[in-house]
PDB file of C-alpha atoms in Angstrom:
ATOM      1  CA  MET J  24     -21.369  11.968   1.669  1.00 91.00           C
ATOM      2  CA  LYS J  25     -19.008   9.375  -1.098  1.00 96.00           C
ATOM      3  CA  THR J  26     -16.166   7.404   0.347  1.00 97.00           C
ATOM      4  CA  ASP J  27     -14.349   4.680  -2.281  1.00 98.00           C
ATOM      5  CA  ILE J  28     -11.741   2.945  -0.215  1.00 98.00           C
ATOM      6  CA  ILE J  29      -9.836   0.230  -0.898  1.00 97.00           C
ATOM      7  CA  LEU J  30      -8.141  -1.765   1.886  1.00 96.00           C
ATOM      8  CA  CYS J  31      -5.395  -4.256   0.509  1.00 94.00           C
ATOM      9  CA  GLY J  32      -2.292  -6.464   2.331  1.00 90.00           C
ATOM     10  CA  VAL J  33      -1.658  -9.706   2.251  1.00 85.00           C
ATOM     11  CA  GLY J  34      -4.106 -12.185   4.134  1.00 78.00           C
ATOM     12  CA  GLY J  35      -3.976 -12.646   8.213  1.00 77.00           C
ATOM     13  CA  GLN J  36      -2.913  -8.523   7.810  1.00 86.00           C
ATOM     14  CA  GLY J  37      -6.213  -7.578   9.334  1.00 87.00           C
ATOM     15  CA  ILE J  38      -7.870  -6.393   6.311  1.00 88.00           C
ATOM     16  CA  LEU J  39     -11.137  -7.270   7.123  1.00 87.00           C
ATOM     17  CA  THR J  40     -10.649  -6.024  10.509  1.00 93.00           C
ATOM     18  CA  ILE J  41     -10.944  -3.055   9.139  1.00 95.00           C
ATOM     19  CA  ALA J  42     -13.466  -3.446   6.586  1.00 94.00           C
ATOM     20  CA  THR J  43     -15.765  -4.146   9.301  1.00 95.00           C
ATOM     21  CA  ILE J  44     -14.495  -1.509  11.866  1.00 97.00           C
ATOM     22  CA  ILE J  45     -15.511   0.977   8.624  1.00 97.00           C
ATOM     23  CA  GLY J  46     -18.890  -1.010   7.694  1.00 95.00           C
ATOM     24  CA  GLN J  47     -20.493  -0.957  11.621  1.00 96.00           C
ATOM     25  CA  ALA J  48     -19.101   3.072  11.700  1.00 97.00           C
ATOM     26  CA  ALA J  49     -20.864   3.524   8.346  1.00 96.00           C
ATOM     27  CA  MET J  50     -23.623   1.498   9.199  1.00 94.00           C
ATOM     28  CA  ASN J  51     -24.332   3.349  12.653  1.00 93.00           C
ATOM     29  CA  GLU J  52     -24.085   6.430  10.539  1.00 93.00           C
ATOM     30  CA  ASN J  53     -26.821   5.678   8.516  1.00 94.00           C
ATOM     31  CA  LEU J  54     -24.287   5.506   5.398  1.00 96.00           C
ATOM     32  CA  TYR J  55     -25.245   3.181   2.837  1.00 96.00           C
ATOM     33  CA  ILE J  56     -22.542   0.877   2.330  1.00 95.00           C
ATOM     34  CA  LYS J  57     -21.720  -1.598  -0.449  1.00 95.00           C
ATOM     35  CA  GLN J  58     -18.523  -3.723   0.129  1.00 92.00           C
ATOM     36  CA  ALA J  59     -16.793  -6.926  -2.364  1.00 89.00           C
ATOM     37  CA  GLU J  60     -14.041  -8.925  -1.844  1.00 72.00           C
ATOM     38  CA  VAL J  61     -10.925 -10.574  -3.631  1.00 67.00           C
ATOM     39  CA  HIS J  62      -9.118 -12.910  -1.247  1.00 59.00           C
ATOM     40  CA  GLY J  63      -6.192 -13.975  -4.170  1.00 59.00           C
ATOM     41  CA  MET J  64      -4.351 -16.716  -2.924  1.00 51.00           C
ATOM     42  CA  SER J  65      -7.731 -16.963   0.536  1.00 51.00           C
ATOM     43  CA  GLN J  66      -4.593 -18.171   2.478  1.00 56.00           C
ATOM     44  CA  ARG J  67      -2.272 -16.548   4.753  1.00 59.00           C
ATOM     45  CA  GLY J  68       0.104 -14.598   3.221  1.00 62.00           C
ATOM     46  CA  GLY J  69      -2.023 -14.746  -0.802  1.00 71.00           C
ATOM     47  CA  ASP J  70      -2.593 -11.307  -1.471  1.00 79.00           C
ATOM     48  CA  VAL J  71      -5.982  -9.808   0.035  1.00 83.00           C
ATOM     49  CA  GLN J  72      -8.542  -6.852  -1.495  1.00 89.00           C
ATOM     50  CA  SER J  73     -11.787  -5.373  -0.461  1.00 90.00           C
ATOM     51  CA  ASN J  74     -13.548  -2.496  -2.431  1.00 94.00           C
ATOM     52  CA  LEU J  75     -15.262  -0.812  -0.011  1.00 96.00           C
ATOM     53  CA  ARG J  76     -17.901   1.876  -0.725  1.00 97.00           C
ATOM     54  CA  LEU J  77     -19.558   4.379   1.837  1.00 97.00           C
ATOM     55  CA  SER J  78     -22.331   7.192   0.243  1.00 97.00           C
ATOM     56  CA  SER J  79     -25.193   9.340   1.595  1.00 96.00           C
ATOM     57  CA  ASP J  80     -27.187   8.126  -1.227  1.00 97.00           C
ATOM     58  CA  PRO J  81     -27.569   4.894  -2.821  1.00 96.00           C
ATOM     59  CA  ILE J  82     -24.374   2.133  -4.385  1.00 96.00           C
ATOM     60  CA  ASP J  83     -25.676   0.545  -7.858  1.00 93.00           C
ATOM     61  CA  SER J  84     -22.477  -1.091  -7.761  1.00 92.00           C
ATOM     62  CA  ASP J  85     -19.569  -2.806  -4.557  1.00 91.00           C
ATOM     63  CA  LEU J  86     -16.668  -2.306  -7.392  1.00 93.00           C
ATOM     64  CA  ILE J  87     -14.358   1.200  -7.826  1.00 96.00           C
ATOM     65  CA  ALA J  88     -14.009   2.036 -11.447  1.00 96.00           C
ATOM     66  CA  GLU J  89     -10.228   2.694 -12.169  1.00 97.00           C
ATOM     67  CA  GLY J  90      -9.112   6.433 -11.002  1.00 97.00           C
ATOM     68  CA  ARG J  91     -12.715   6.368  -8.936  1.00 97.00           C
ATOM     69  CA  CYS J  92     -10.814   5.674  -5.236  1.00 98.00           C
ATOM     70  CA  ASP J  93     -10.424   8.211  -2.955  1.00 98.00           C
ATOM     71  CA  VAL J  94      -8.642   6.211  -0.161  1.00 98.00           C
ATOM     72  CA  ILE J  95      -5.901   3.036  -0.629  1.00 98.00           C
ATOM     73  CA  ILE J  96      -5.555   1.632   2.952  1.00 98.00           C
ATOM     74  CA  SER J  97      -2.996  -1.317   2.489  1.00 97.00           C
ATOM     75  CA  MET J  98      -1.111  -3.050   4.935  1.00 95.00           C
ATOM     76  CA  GLU J  99       1.756  -3.180   2.918  1.00 94.00           C
ATOM     77  CA  PRO J 100       4.038  -1.172   0.257  1.00 95.00           C
ATOM     78  CA  MET J 101       3.642  -2.882  -2.457  1.00 94.00           C
ATOM     79  CA  GLU J 102       0.182  -4.001  -2.616  1.00 92.00           C
ATOM     80  CA  ALA J 103      -0.805  -0.470  -2.713  1.00 95.00           C
ATOM     81  CA  LEU J 104       1.107   0.519  -6.286  1.00 95.00           C
ATOM     82  CA  ARG J 105      -0.425  -2.768  -7.657  1.00 93.00           C
ATOM     83  CA  TYR J 106      -4.212  -0.979  -7.187  1.00 95.00           C
ATOM     84  CA  LEU J 107      -2.782   3.167  -8.064  1.00 96.00           C
ATOM     85  CA  PRO J 108      -4.575   2.932 -11.583  1.00 97.00           C
ATOM     86  CA  TYR J 109      -7.687   2.763  -9.171  1.00 98.00           C
ATOM     87  CA  LEU J 110      -6.426   6.230  -7.181  1.00 98.00           C
ATOM     88  CA  SER J 111      -8.447   9.112  -7.704  1.00 98.00           C
ATOM     89  CA  LYS J 112      -6.258  12.564  -9.207  1.00 96.00           C
ATOM     90  CA  ASP J 113      -6.355  13.414  -5.365  1.00 97.00           C
ATOM     91  CA  GLY J 114      -6.328  10.376  -3.448  1.00 98.00           C
ATOM     92  CA  TRP J 115      -4.767   9.331  -0.504  1.00 98.00           C
ATOM     93  CA  ILE J 116      -2.482   6.540  -0.050  1.00 98.00           C
ATOM     94  CA  ILE J 117      -2.896   5.632   4.188  1.00 98.00           C
ATOM     95  CA  THR J 118      -0.191   2.404   3.785  1.00 97.00           C
ATOM     96  CA  ALA J 119       2.243   0.479   5.993  1.00 96.00           C
ATOM     97  CA  ASN J 120       6.043   1.074   5.027  1.00 95.00           C
ATOM     98  CA  THR J 121       7.086  -2.542   5.944  1.00 90.00           C
ATOM     99  CA  PRO J 122       7.549  -5.345   3.300  1.00 88.00           C
ATOM    100  CA  PHE J 123       6.058  -8.365   4.148  1.00 85.00           C
ATOM    101  CA  VAL J 124       7.860 -10.373   1.599  1.00 82.00           C
ATOM    102  CA  ASN J 125       6.144 -13.144   0.342  1.00 77.00           C
ATOM    103  CA  ILE J 126       7.484 -13.277  -3.006  1.00 80.00           C
ATOM    104  CA  PRO J 127      10.456 -14.614  -4.256  1.00 84.00           C
ATOM    105  CA  ASP J 128      10.945 -10.870  -6.878  1.00 88.00           C
ATOM    106  CA  TYR J 129       9.789  -9.075  -4.758  1.00 88.00           C
ATOM    107  CA  PRO J 130      10.134  -5.625  -5.502  1.00 89.00           C
ATOM    108  CA  ASP J 131      13.249  -3.024  -4.259  1.00 92.00           C
ATOM    109  CA  MET J 132      12.242  -0.842  -1.677  1.00 92.00           C
ATOM    110  CA  ASP J 133      13.654   2.127  -2.856  1.00 95.00           C
ATOM    111  CA  LYS J 134      11.731   1.359  -6.161  1.00 95.00           C
ATOM    112  CA  ILE J 135       8.182   1.035  -4.218  1.00 94.00           C
ATOM    113  CA  ASN J 136       8.852   4.074  -2.174  1.00 94.00           C
ATOM    114  CA  ALA J 137      10.056   6.317  -5.449  1.00 96.00           C
ATOM    115  CA  ASP J 138       7.118   4.999  -7.236  1.00 95.00           C
ATOM    116  CA  LEU J 139       5.251   5.729  -3.850  1.00 95.00           C
ATOM    117  CA  SER J 140       6.275   9.144  -3.820  1.00 95.00           C
ATOM    118  CA  LYS J 141       4.892  10.340  -7.697  1.00 95.00           C
ATOM    119  CA  VAL J 142       0.999   9.979  -5.343  1.00 96.00           C
ATOM    120  CA  LYS J 143       0.560  13.437  -4.338  1.00 95.00           C
ATOM    121  CA  ASN J 144      -0.947  12.106  -0.855  1.00 97.00           C
ATOM    122  CA  VAL J 145       0.523   9.102   0.687  1.00 97.00           C
ATOM    123  CA  ILE J 146       1.004   8.101   4.641  1.00 96.00           C
ATOM    124  CA  ALA J 147       3.459   5.764   5.020  1.00 96.00           C
ATOM    125  CA  ILE J 148       4.106   4.751   8.397  1.00 96.00           C
ATOM    126  CA  ASP J 149       5.704   1.576  10.762  1.00 97.00           C
ATOM    127  CA  ILE J 150       3.010   0.710  12.116  1.00 97.00           C
ATOM    128  CA  GLU J 151       4.439  -3.005  12.885  1.00 96.00           C
ATOM    129  CA  GLN J 152       7.367  -1.424  15.208  1.00 97.00           C
ATOM    130  CA  LEU J 153       4.627   1.544  16.303  1.00 97.00           C
ATOM    131  CA  ALA J 154       2.274  -1.627  17.862  1.00 97.00           C
ATOM    132  CA  LYS J 155       5.558  -3.464  19.447  1.00 97.00           C
ATOM    133  CA  ASP J 156       6.476  -0.113  21.054  1.00 97.00           C
ATOM    134  CA  ASN J 157       3.072   1.060  22.259  1.00 97.00           C
ATOM    135  CA  GLY J 158       2.241  -3.106  23.629  1.00 97.00           C
ATOM    136  CA  VAL J 159      -0.656  -3.808  21.186  1.00 97.00           C
ATOM    137  CA  PRO J 160       1.304  -5.916  19.129  1.00 95.00           C
ATOM    138  CA  ARG J 161      -1.952  -7.527  17.078  1.00 95.00           C
ATOM    139  CA  SER J 162      -3.251  -3.984  16.673  1.00 97.00           C
ATOM    140  CA  ALA J 163      -0.587  -3.140  13.531  1.00 97.00           C
ATOM    141  CA  ASN J 164      -3.966  -3.469  11.579  1.00 97.00           C
ATOM    142  CA  VAL J 165      -6.065  -1.050  13.698  1.00 98.00           C
ATOM    143  CA  ILE J 166      -2.939   1.418  13.756  1.00 98.00           C
ATOM    144  CA  LEU J 167      -3.197   2.074  10.146  1.00 98.00           C
ATOM    145  CA  LEU J 168      -6.671   2.759  10.418  1.00 98.00           C
ATOM    146  CA  GLY J 169      -6.585   5.391  12.958  1.00 98.00           C
ATOM    147  CA  ALA J 170      -3.920   6.720  10.306  1.00 98.00           C
ATOM    148  CA  ALA J 171      -6.466   6.986   7.576  1.00 97.00           C
ATOM    149  CA  GLN J 172      -9.330   8.577   9.806  1.00 96.00           C
ATOM    150  CA  LYS J 173      -8.984  11.685   8.192  1.00 95.00           C
ATOM    151  CA  ALA J 174      -8.953  10.611   4.216  1.00 96.00           C
ATOM    152  CA  ILE J 175     -11.827   8.264   5.172  1.00 96.00           C
ATOM    153  CA  GLY J 176     -14.108  11.340   6.483  1.00 94.00           C
ATOM    154  CA  ILE J 177     -15.646   8.818   9.048  1.00 95.00           C
ATOM    155  CA  ASP J 178     -15.517  11.079  12.389  1.00 95.00           C
ATOM    156  CA  PHE J 179     -13.055   9.626  14.853  1.00 97.00           C
ATOM    157  CA  ASP J 180     -15.481   9.280  18.152  1.00 97.00           C
ATOM    158  CA  LYS J 181     -17.496   7.327  15.052  1.00 97.00           C
ATOM    159  CA  LEU J 182     -14.480   4.298  14.094  1.00 98.00           C
ATOM    160  CA  GLU J 183     -13.832   4.303  18.499  1.00 98.00           C
ATOM    161  CA  ASN J 184     -18.059   3.179  19.020  1.00 98.00           C
ATOM    162  CA  ALA J 185     -17.447   0.864  15.770  1.00 98.00           C
ATOM    163  CA  VAL J 186     -14.533  -0.530  17.188  1.00 98.00           C
ATOM    164  CA  ARG J 187     -15.866  -1.233  20.685  1.00 98.00           C
ATOM    165  CA  ASP J 188     -18.738  -2.620  18.560  1.00 97.00           C
ATOM    166  CA  VAL J 189     -16.806  -4.936  16.664  1.00 97.00           C
ATOM    167  CA  PHE J 190     -14.294  -6.273  20.034  1.00 98.00           C
ATOM    168  CA  ALA J 191     -17.060  -6.444  21.972  1.00 97.00           C
ATOM    169  CA  ARG J 192     -17.287  -9.721  22.553  1.00 97.00           C
ATOM    170  CA  LYS J 193     -13.418 -10.307  22.850  1.00 97.00           C
ATOM    171  CA  GLY J 194     -13.106  -8.807  26.197  1.00 97.00           C
ATOM    172  CA  GLU J 195     -12.744  -5.459  27.563  1.00 97.00           C
ATOM    173  CA  ALA J 196      -8.910  -5.438  27.045  1.00 97.00           C
ATOM    174  CA  ILE J 197      -9.108  -6.482  23.114  1.00 97.00           C
ATOM    175  CA  VAL J 198     -11.785  -3.690  22.711  1.00 98.00           C
ATOM    176  CA  GLU J 199      -9.073  -1.164  25.187  1.00 98.00           C
ATOM    177  CA  ALA J 200      -5.877  -2.640  22.767  1.00 98.00           C
ATOM    178  CA  ASN J 201      -7.808  -1.505  19.617  1.00 98.00           C
ATOM    179  CA  LEU J 202      -8.877   1.844  21.026  1.00 98.00           C
ATOM    180  CA  LYS J 203      -4.660   2.401  22.336  1.00 98.00           C
ATOM    181  CA  ALA J 204      -4.423   1.422  18.807  1.00 98.00           C
ATOM    182  CA  LEU J 205      -6.967   3.491  16.738  1.00 98.00           C
ATOM    183  CA  LYS J 206      -5.149   6.896  18.979  1.00 98.00           C
ATOM    184  CA  ILE J 207      -2.060   5.919  17.377  1.00 98.00           C
ATOM    185  CA  GLY J 208      -2.763   6.095  14.532  1.00 97.00           C
ATOM    186  CA  LYS J 209      -4.746   9.451  14.564  1.00 96.00           C
ATOM    187  CA  GLU J 210      -1.863  10.751  15.853  1.00 95.00           C
ATOM    188  CA  ALA J 211       0.604   9.203  13.817  1.00 89.00           C
ATOM    189  CA  GLN J 212      -1.275  10.977  10.345  1.00 79.00           C
ATOM    190  CA  LYS J 213       0.073  14.458  11.506  1.00 66.00           C
TER     191      LYS J 213
END
């Protein structure tokens, strides 16, 4: 098993929480894991990106080469396109479809959607609306993770266990909200 993942979005959207959950699931499966983070502006509103590499064999580098990424998980559609050169020919983009307009010259969504439509494998969902509609407004990032589960290649129950591990210290209500969000995302990927 080998999966190279780029996680991206805007500061404050929960990208690093997604990385933590995937990393916990991988460690629970005795997989090798390497992670490299680039925080951009390192503040709420700045671009955030993380390389996450999972493998059943040892991993030499924590960085993903251009054209070698298996999955881009993006909390923001323009950010998904920023890392498109890294995506492999058969790679997946799992992205939120609602923009986080944090720059004055944010591209037109029709252009972004046209560019996304050129990619072979794309799942674009309105995670913010799903989170609101289902009473888990602070778990949109975990909905996106649920939608990415098949592309990542980690069994759903392993991600559920990782959610329990990662959020356990925050109490049962937070654990249950994030488990619900993970299931919503899994259903949205269909």
